[in-house]
Coordinates of C-alpha atoms and ligand atoms in Angstrom, one line a residue:
M540 CA -43.8 -119.0 -7.3
T541 CA -40.9 -117.3 -9.0
R542 CA -37.9 -119.4 -9.8
L543 CA -34.2 -118.8 -10.4
Q544 CA -34.6 -119.5 -14.1
D545 CA -37.4 -116.8 -14.3
C546 CA -34.9 -114.3 -12.9
R547 CA -32.3 -115.5 -15.5
A548 CA -34.9 -115.0 -18.3
L549 CA -35.5 -111.5 -17.1
D550 CA -31.7 -110.8 -17.3
A551 CA -31.5 -112.2 -20.8
Q552 CA -34.2 -109.8 -21.9
D553 CA -32.9 -106.8 -20.0
P554 CA -32.0 -104.0 -22.5
L555 CA -29.7 -102.4 -19.9
R556 CA -27.7 -105.6 -19.1
A557 CA -24.5 -104.4 -20.9
L558 CA -24.1 -101.4 -18.5
R559 CA -22.9 -103.7 -15.7
D560 CA -19.6 -103.9 -17.6
L561 CA -19.0 -100.3 -16.9
F562 CA -18.3 -101.1 -13.2
T563 CA -15.6 -102.9 -11.2
L564 CA -17.6 -105.1 -8.8
P565 CA -15.7 -107.4 -6.5
E566 CA -16.1 -111.2 -7.2
G567 CA -18.8 -112.8 -5.1
V568 CA -20.4 -109.5 -4.0
I569 CA -24.0 -108.6 -4.5
Y570 CA -24.0 -104.8 -4.0
L571 CA -27.2 -103.5 -2.5
D572 CA -25.7 -100.3 -1.1
G573 CA -25.3 -98.1 -4.2
N574 CA -27.8 -95.7 -2.5
S575 CA -25.0 -95.0 0.1
L576 CA -21.9 -95.3 -2.0
G577 CA -22.0 -96.0 -5.7
P578 CA -19.4 -98.6 -6.9
L579 CA -16.2 -97.9 -8.9
P580 CA -16.7 -97.1 -12.6
K581 CA -14.2 -99.2 -14.5
A582 CA -12.9 -96.1 -16.3
A583 CA -12.2 -94.1 -13.1
P584 CA -8.7 -95.5 -12.0
D585 CA -7.0 -94.8 -15.3
R586 CA -8.8 -91.4 -15.8
I587 CA -7.8 -90.3 -12.3
A588 CA -4.3 -91.6 -12.7
R589 CA -4.0 -89.6 -16.0
A590 CA -5.3 -86.5 -14.3
V591 CA -2.7 -86.9 -11.6
R592 CA 0.2 -87.7 -13.9
E593 CA -0.5 -85.5 -16.9
E594 CA -2.8 -82.8 -15.9
W595 CA -1.3 -82.1 -12.5
G596 CA 2.2 -83.6 -13.1
E597 CA 2.9 -82.2 -16.5
G598 CA 0.3 -79.4 -17.1
L599 CA 0.8 -78.0 -13.6
I600 CA -1.1 -74.7 -13.1
R601 CA -1.7 -74.4 -16.9
S602 CA -4.3 -77.2 -16.6
W603 CA -6.8 -74.9 -15.1
N604 CA -7.1 -73.7 -18.7
T605 CA -5.7 -76.4 -20.9
A606 CA -7.4 -79.4 -19.1
G607 CA -10.7 -77.6 -18.7
W608 CA -10.5 -77.7 -14.9
F609 CA -11.9 -74.2 -14.3
E610 CA -15.3 -74.9 -16.0
L611 CA -15.6 -78.5 -14.6
P612 CA -18.3 -77.6 -12.0
Q613 CA -20.5 -76.1 -14.8
R614 CA -19.7 -78.9 -17.2
L615 CA -20.7 -81.6 -14.7
G616 CA -23.7 -79.5 -13.7
D617 CA -24.9 -79.6 -17.3
Q618 CA -24.6 -83.4 -17.3
I619 CA -26.5 -83.6 -14.0
A620 CA -29.2 -81.3 -15.3
T621 CA -30.1 -83.9 -17.9
L622 CA -30.9 -86.3 -15.1
V623 CA -33.2 -84.0 -13.0
G624 CA -35.1 -82.0 -15.6
A625 CA -33.0 -78.9 -15.4
R626 CA -31.6 -76.9 -18.3
P627 CA -28.0 -76.3 -19.3
G628 CA -26.4 -73.6 -17.2
E629 CA -28.7 -74.1 -14.2
V630 CA -26.7 -76.6 -12.2
V631 CA -23.2 -76.7 -10.7
A632 CA -21.4 -79.6 -9.1
T633 CA -19.8 -78.3 -6.0
D634 CA -19.2 -78.7 -2.2
S635 CA -21.3 -81.2 -0.2
T636 CA -25.0 -81.7 0.1
S637 CA -25.0 -80.2 3.6
I638 CA -23.1 -77.1 2.4
N639 CA -25.3 -76.7 -0.7
L640 CA -28.4 -76.9 1.5
F641 CA -27.0 -74.2 3.7
K642 CA -26.6 -72.0 0.6
V643 CA -30.0 -72.5 -0.9
L644 CA -31.9 -72.4 2.4
S645 CA -30.2 -69.1 3.2
A646 CA -31.1 -67.7 -0.2
A647 CA -34.7 -68.9 0.2
L648 CA -35.0 -67.2 3.6
S649 CA -33.6 -64.0 2.1
I650 CA -36.2 -64.1 -0.6
A651 CA -39.0 -64.9 1.8
R652 CA -37.9 -62.0 4.1
A653 CA -38.0 -59.6 1.2
D654 CA -41.2 -60.7 -0.4
A655 CA -43.2 -61.9 2.6
P656 CA -41.7 -60.7 5.9
A657 CA -44.6 -62.1 8.0
R658 CA -43.6 -65.7 7.0
R659 CA -41.3 -67.0 9.7
T660 CA -41.6 -70.8 9.5
V661 CA -39.6 -73.5 7.7
V662 CA -41.5 -76.7 7.4
S663 CA -39.7 -80.1 7.1
E664 CA -40.2 -83.7 7.8
R665 CA -39.3 -85.2 11.1
S666 CA -37.9 -88.3 9.4
N667 CA -35.7 -86.3 7.0
F668 CA -32.0 -87.1 6.9
P669 CA -30.5 -85.5 10.0
T670 CA -28.0 -83.3 8.4
D671 CA -30.8 -81.5 6.5
L672 CA -32.6 -80.9 9.8
Y673 CA -29.4 -79.8 11.6
I674 CA -28.5 -77.3 8.8
A675 CA -32.1 -75.9 8.9
E676 CA -32.0 -75.7 12.7
G677 CA -28.8 -73.8 12.7
L678 CA -29.9 -71.4 10.0
C679 CA -33.4 -70.8 11.5
R680 CA -31.8 -70.0 14.8
E681 CA -29.4 -67.5 13.2
R682 CA -32.0 -65.8 11.0
G683 CA -34.9 -65.8 13.4
F684 CA -37.1 -68.4 11.8
T685 CA -38.9 -71.3 13.4
L686 CA -38.3 -74.9 12.2
Q687 CA -41.5 -77.0 12.3
L688 CA -41.0 -80.7 11.9
L689 CA -44.0 -82.8 10.9
E690 CA -44.8 -86.2 9.4
G691 CA -46.9 -87.5 6.5
E692 CA -50.2 -85.7 5.8
Q693 CA -49.5 -83.2 8.5
I694 CA -47.0 -81.5 6.2
R695 CA -49.5 -80.5 3.6
S696 CA -52.0 -79.2 6.1
A697 CA -49.4 -77.2 8.0
L698 CA -48.5 -75.0 5.0
A699 CA -50.1 -71.6 5.8
D700 CA -49.7 -67.9 6.0
D701 CA -46.6 -68.1 8.1
T702 CA -44.7 -70.7 6.0
A703 CA -41.6 -69.3 4.3
V704 CA -40.1 -72.5 3.0
L705 CA -41.0 -76.1 2.6
M706 CA -37.8 -78.2 2.7
L707 CA -38.1 -81.9 1.9
T708 CA -36.1 -84.8 0.7
H709 CA -37.8 -86.4 -2.3
V710 CA -37.0 -90.0 -1.4
N711 CA -36.8 -90.9 2.3
Y712 CA -33.4 -92.3 3.2
R713 CA -34.8 -94.7 5.8
T714 CA -37.9 -96.0 4.2
G715 CA -37.5 -95.4 0.4
A716 CA -40.9 -93.6 0.4
M717 CA -41.1 -91.0 -2.3
H718 CA -43.0 -87.7 -2.1
D719 CA -45.2 -86.4 -5.0
M720 CA -42.9 -83.5 -6.0
R721 CA -45.3 -81.9 -8.3
A722 CA -48.3 -82.0 -6.0
L723 CA -46.5 -80.8 -2.9
T724 CA -44.7 -78.0 -4.8
R725 CA -48.1 -76.8 -6.1
T726 CA -49.6 -76.9 -2.6
A727 CA -46.7 -75.1 -1.1
H728 CA -46.8 -72.4 -3.8
A729 CA -50.6 -72.0 -3.4
A730 CA -49.8 -71.3 0.3
G731 CA -47.2 -68.8 -0.7
A732 CA -44.1 -70.8 0.3
L733 CA -40.9 -71.6 -1.5
V734 CA -39.8 -75.2 -1.9
I735 CA -36.4 -76.8 -1.6
W736 CA -36.0 -80.5 -2.7
D737 CA -33.1 -82.7 -1.6
L738 CA -32.5 -85.2 -4.4
A739 CA -29.8 -87.2 -2.6
H740 CA -31.8 -90.4 -3.1
S741 CA -33.5 -89.4 -6.4
A742 CA -30.8 -88.1 -8.8
G743 CA -29.8 -91.0 -11.0
A744 CA -32.4 -93.2 -9.2
V745 CA -35.8 -92.0 -10.2
E746 CA -37.1 -89.7 -12.9
V747 CA -37.1 -86.1 -11.7
D748 CA -38.4 -83.1 -13.6
L749 CA -37.6 -79.9 -11.6
H750 CA -39.1 -77.6 -14.2
A751 CA -42.3 -79.6 -14.6
A752 CA -42.7 -79.6 -10.9
D753 CA -41.9 -75.8 -10.9
A754 CA -39.6 -76.3 -7.9
D755 CA -37.6 -73.4 -6.5
F756 CA -34.3 -75.0 -5.3
A757 CA -32.7 -78.4 -5.4
I758 CA -29.6 -80.0 -4.1
G759 CA -28.3 -83.6 -4.4
C760 CA -25.5 -86.0 -3.7
G761 CA -22.6 -87.1 -5.9
Y762 CA -21.5 -90.3 -4.2
K763 CA -24.8 -92.2 -4.1
Y764 CA -26.6 -93.0 -7.4
L765 CA -24.2 -90.7 -9.4
N766 CA -21.3 -93.1 -8.6
G767 CA -18.9 -90.2 -8.0
G768 CA -16.8 -91.9 -5.3
P769 CA -16.5 -91.4 -1.5
G770 CA -17.2 -87.8 -0.6
A771 CA -17.8 -86.8 -4.3
P772 CA -18.9 -83.2 -4.9
A773 CA -22.6 -82.6 -4.6
F774 CA -24.8 -80.4 -6.8
V775 CA -27.1 -77.4 -6.6
W776 CA -29.9 -76.1 -8.8
V777 CA -31.8 -72.8 -8.5
H778 CA -34.7 -71.9 -10.6
P779 CA -33.7 -69.1 -13.0
R780 CA -36.4 -66.8 -11.5
H781 CA -34.4 -66.8 -8.2
A782 CA -30.8 -67.4 -9.3
D783 CA -29.9 -63.7 -9.6
R784 CA -31.7 -62.6 -6.4
F785 CA -29.5 -62.4 -3.3
W786 CA -26.1 -63.6 -2.7
Q787 CA -25.7 -67.0 -1.2
P788 CA -23.9 -66.5 2.1
L789 CA -20.6 -68.3 1.2
S790 CA -19.7 -65.4 -1.2
G791 CA -16.3 -66.7 -2.2
W792 CA -14.2 -65.8 -5.2
W793 CA -15.4 -68.7 -7.5
G794 CA -18.9 -67.1 -7.3
H795 CA -17.6 -63.7 -8.3
A796 CA -18.5 -62.2 -11.6
T797 CA -14.8 -61.7 -12.5
P798 CA -12.7 -63.8 -10.1
F799 CA -9.5 -63.0 -11.8
A800 CA -10.0 -59.3 -11.7
F801 CA -9.1 -59.6 -8.0
T802 CA -11.2 -56.7 -6.9
P803 CA -11.6 -56.0 -3.2
D804 CA -15.4 -56.0 -3.4
Y805 CA -17.8 -58.9 -4.2
Q806 CA -19.8 -58.8 -7.3
P807 CA -21.8 -62.0 -7.7
A808 CA -21.7 -63.9 -11.0
P809 CA -25.0 -64.1 -12.8
G810 CA -27.0 -67.3 -12.4
I811 CA -26.0 -70.5 -10.8
Q812 CA -22.3 -69.7 -10.8
R813 CA -22.7 -67.5 -7.7
Y814 CA -23.5 -70.7 -5.8
L815 CA -19.8 -71.7 -6.1
C816 CA -17.6 -70.7 -3.2
G817 CA -13.9 -71.4 -3.5
T818 CA -11.5 -73.6 -5.4
Q819 CA -13.1 -77.0 -6.2
P820 CA -11.4 -80.4 -5.7
M821 CA -10.4 -81.3 -9.3
L822 CA -9.5 -85.0 -8.7
S823 CA -12.8 -85.6 -7.0
M824 CA -14.6 -83.7 -9.8
I825 CA -12.9 -85.9 -12.4
A826 CA -14.0 -89.1 -10.5
L827 CA -17.5 -87.7 -10.5
E828 CA -17.4 -87.2 -14.2
C829 CA -16.6 -91.0 -14.5
G830 CA -19.6 -91.7 -12.4
L831 CA -21.9 -89.6 -14.4
A832 CA -20.6 -91.2 -17.6
T833 CA -22.2 -94.5 -16.4
L834 CA -25.6 -92.8 -16.3
L835 CA -25.1 -91.0 -19.5
A836 CA -24.3 -94.3 -21.2
A837 CA -27.9 -95.4 -20.5
R838 CA -29.2 -92.5 -22.6
P839 CA -29.2 -94.4 -25.9
L840 CA -31.0 -97.3 -24.1
G841 CA -33.8 -95.2 -22.9
G842 CA -32.1 -93.1 -20.2
M843 CA -33.8 -92.4 -16.8
A844 CA -37.1 -93.8 -18.0
A845 CA -35.5 -97.2 -18.8
L846 CA -33.5 -97.1 -15.6
R847 CA -36.6 -96.4 -13.6
R848 CA -38.5 -99.2 -15.3
K849 CA -35.8 -101.7 -14.3
S850 CA -35.4 -100.3 -10.8
L851 CA -39.1 -100.9 -10.2
A852 CA -38.9 -104.4 -11.6
L853 CA -35.9 -105.2 -9.3
T854 CA -37.6 -103.8 -6.2
D855 CA -40.9 -105.6 -7.1
L856 CA -39.0 -108.8 -7.5
F857 CA -37.2 -108.4 -4.2
I858 CA -40.4 -107.7 -2.3
Q859 CA -42.1 -110.7 -4.0
L860 CA -39.2 -113.1 -3.3
V861 CA -38.9 -112.0 0.4
E862 CA -42.6 -112.6 0.8
E863 CA -42.5 -116.0 -1.0
R864 CA -39.3 -117.3 0.5
C865 CA -38.8 -115.6 3.9
E866 CA -42.3 -115.9 5.3
G867 CA -42.6 -116.5 9.0
Y868 CA -39.3 -115.0 10.0
G869 CA -40.7 -111.7 11.3
L870 CA -39.8 -109.4 8.5
G871 CA -42.0 -106.4 7.6
L872 CA -42.0 -104.0 4.7
A873 CA -41.3 -100.3 5.4
T874 CA -41.3 -99.3 1.7
P875 CA -44.5 -98.5 -0.1
R876 CA -45.7 -101.0 -2.6
E877 CA -47.2 -98.4 -4.8
H878 CA -44.7 -97.5 -7.6
A879 CA -45.5 -93.8 -7.5
L880 CA -44.5 -93.7 -3.8
R881 CA -41.3 -95.8 -4.0
G882 CA -37.8 -94.8 -4.7
S883 CA -35.0 -97.3 -5.7
Q884 CA -34.6 -99.1 -2.4
V885 CA -36.5 -101.6 -0.3
C886 CA -36.4 -101.4 3.5
L887 CA -37.4 -104.4 5.6
T888 CA -38.2 -104.1 9.3
R889 CA -37.6 -106.6 12.1
E890 CA -38.2 -106.2 15.9
V891 CA -34.9 -107.9 16.8
G892 CA -31.7 -108.8 15.2
A893 CA -31.8 -106.4 12.2
Y894 CA -28.2 -105.2 12.7
A895 CA -26.9 -108.8 13.1
I896 CA -28.8 -110.0 10.0
V897 CA -27.2 -107.2 7.9
Q898 CA -23.8 -108.2 9.3
A899 CA -24.3 -111.8 8.5
L900 CA -25.4 -110.9 5.0
V901 CA -22.3 -108.7 4.5
A902 CA -20.2 -111.7 5.6
R903 CA -21.8 -113.6 2.8
G904 CA -21.1 -110.9 0.3
V905 CA -24.6 -109.4 0.2
I906 CA -23.9 -105.7 1.1
G907 CA -26.9 -103.7 2.4
D908 CA -27.0 -101.6 5.5
F909 CA -28.8 -101.1 8.8
R910 CA -30.6 -98.1 10.1
A911 CA -31.7 -97.9 13.7
G912 CA -35.2 -96.9 14.6
R913 CA -38.5 -98.3 15.8
P914 CA -38.6 -100.8 14.3
D915 CA -35.0 -101.2 13.1
I916 CA -34.5 -101.3 9.3
L917 CA -32.6 -103.5 6.9
R918 CA -32.0 -101.3 3.9
F919 CA -31.3 -102.6 0.4
G920 CA -30.6 -100.2 -2.5
F921 CA -31.2 -101.4 -6.1
T922 CA -29.3 -99.8 -8.9
P923 CA -30.4 -100.9 -12.3
L924 CA -27.1 -99.9 -13.9
Y925 CA -25.3 -103.0 -12.6
L926 CA -27.7 -105.3 -10.7
R927 CA -29.1 -108.4 -12.3
F928 CA -32.4 -110.0 -11.5
E929 CA -30.4 -113.1 -10.7
D930 CA -28.6 -111.1 -8.0
V931 CA -31.9 -110.3 -6.4
W932 CA -32.7 -114.0 -6.3
H933 CA -29.4 -114.9 -4.6
A934 CA -29.7 -112.0 -2.1
V935 CA -33.0 -113.3 -0.9
E936 CA -31.7 -116.9 -0.7
H937 CA -28.8 -115.6 1.5
L938 CA -31.3 -113.7 3.7
R939 CA -33.5 -116.9 4.0
E940 CA -30.5 -118.9 5.0
V941 CA -29.3 -116.3 7.6
L942 CA -32.8 -116.4 9.1
S943 CA -33.6 -120.1 8.9
E944 CA -30.2 -121.2 10.3
E945 CA -30.2 -118.4 12.9
E946 CA -26.8 -117.5 11.6
W947 CA -27.4 -113.9 12.8
Q948 CA -27.3 -115.0 16.4
R949 CA -23.5 -115.5 16.2
P950 CA -21.5 -113.1 18.4
E951 CA -19.3 -111.8 15.6
F952 CA -22.4 -110.4 13.9
N953 CA -23.6 -108.6 17.0
R954 CA -20.6 -106.3 17.5
Q955 CA -21.2 -102.6 16.6
H956 CA -19.0 -100.8 14.0
A957 CA -18.5 -97.0 13.7
V958 CA -20.2 -96.7 10.3
T959 CA -23.4 -98.7 9.8
Ligands
PLP2077 C1 -26.7 -88.7 1.9 C2 -27.5 -87.5 2.2 C3 -26.9 -86.3 2.6 C4 -25.4 -86.3 2.7 O1 -24.9 -85.0 3.0 P1 -23.3 -84.8 3.0 O2 -23.2 -83.4 3.1 O3 -22.7 -85.4 1.8 O4 -22.7 -85.6 4.2 C5 -27.7 -85.2 2.9 N1 -29.0 -85.3 2.8 C6 -29.6 -86.4 2.5 C7 -31.1 -86.4 2.4 C8 -28.9 -87.5 2.2 O5 -29.6 -88.7 1.9

C-alpha cells in the first residue's frame, strides 16, 4: 500500500519540483484541470501590465516594430515548434484551434482534389472533440466531401481508395486515450490519404514529433497545457512539402507576401506565414509567451521527456491510489493503463453521481471536471510542471471522503452550471 510519506519522498526526489514556483496557484487548491485551462504563470500579470502601460501606452503604434509585436506569431511559433517536433519557421501562433482546423482541412481538401480527385471522404473519430467534427461537417458539405465517423480499430480499416484526409485528435479529450501518431500516419499515407493531427491535449503534455511521424498538418491549443490564458491564441503547423501549395481560405492581409505594399490583389506569403489571417491579439499573445516560458524552463531539466516521465508517474500514482483507497464505490477507469496509449489525464467513470462528485470535490478545492456520456466521466488532468505527488495523495483522499460520506448527495452539488 502506498502511503503519504511515499508520495512526499517522490516529491523530494523530483527533479522538476522547482517549476511549481513559476505559477500562482490559489491556497488550498489542488488543480487537476490544467488540461482545460492552464493556471496563471507568476510572471504574466507584470508582463501584461508592462505591455499595456509601456508598449501600448507609451510606444503606441510604434510598438508593432519597436516591441516586436509584428513578428510575435512567428516567434511564439518557433517556441511551440520545439515542443512538437517541428522546425523553426514552420509554426505560427494564431487564431483559435477551431479556425486553424478550418484552414488546414480546407488546404488538405484542395491538395486532395488536385492530386487525387477520386478521393471524396474525410475520416475522423466519432468521439473526437465536437468542434473538430462540426468544422469538418461544415467544410465537407461546402466542398462536396463526405465525413465518415468511426471508432477504434474501424478507423484503420476504413482508410481506402476514396479517403482524402484522416483527421484525428492525438489524445482524446474525454478518455485521455492516445493514438499512435506514427503508425496511423504511416497507414494513412500507405492508403494515399493526408493526415491532420489535433494536438490540443498533446502539446506541452506528451512528447510529439511531427517530423518523425511524417504528419501533414497539425493544430493545437494555447490555453490548455501551454498555459496561455483563457482563449489564448492557438497554433498551426504545415509540413514544408505542403506549405506553399494552395491558399488557405482565410486569405487576409497578414498572410500576404507584402502586407504593407497594400496591393489590391492577394499574393500569399511563402511557408507557414500564409496561415495568418488578420491582426493578431497582442495582449493575448504576450500572455501566451508567459505560458510557453514555463515549459521552456523545463528544458535544462530534461524538457518534454522529463515532463512526460513525471506525468506518467503522476497518473500511475492516481490510478493506483484510487484502486487502493476508493475500492467498492463504483468507480471505473476509462483511461488506458498502457503508457503508450495514455495522455496526461485520468478519467474515471461512474454510473450515477459523477457530476455531483466533481462538484463536491471542487467545493473541497480539488478542481477537475465532468464530461457527460455513457457512462459519465470524472476527468482529472495532471500537469507535471506544478503538481506534486503529495497533491495526488490528497486529491484521492478527498475523493474517498466524498464517496464514503455520501457528500455528493447534497442538493447544492446536484445543480447544473453553464460551463462544466
Ligand atoms: C480544447 C479543444 C479545442 C478547442 O477549440 P477552440 O477553438 O479553442 O474552442 C478544439 N479541439 C480539441 C480536440 C480540443 O481539445
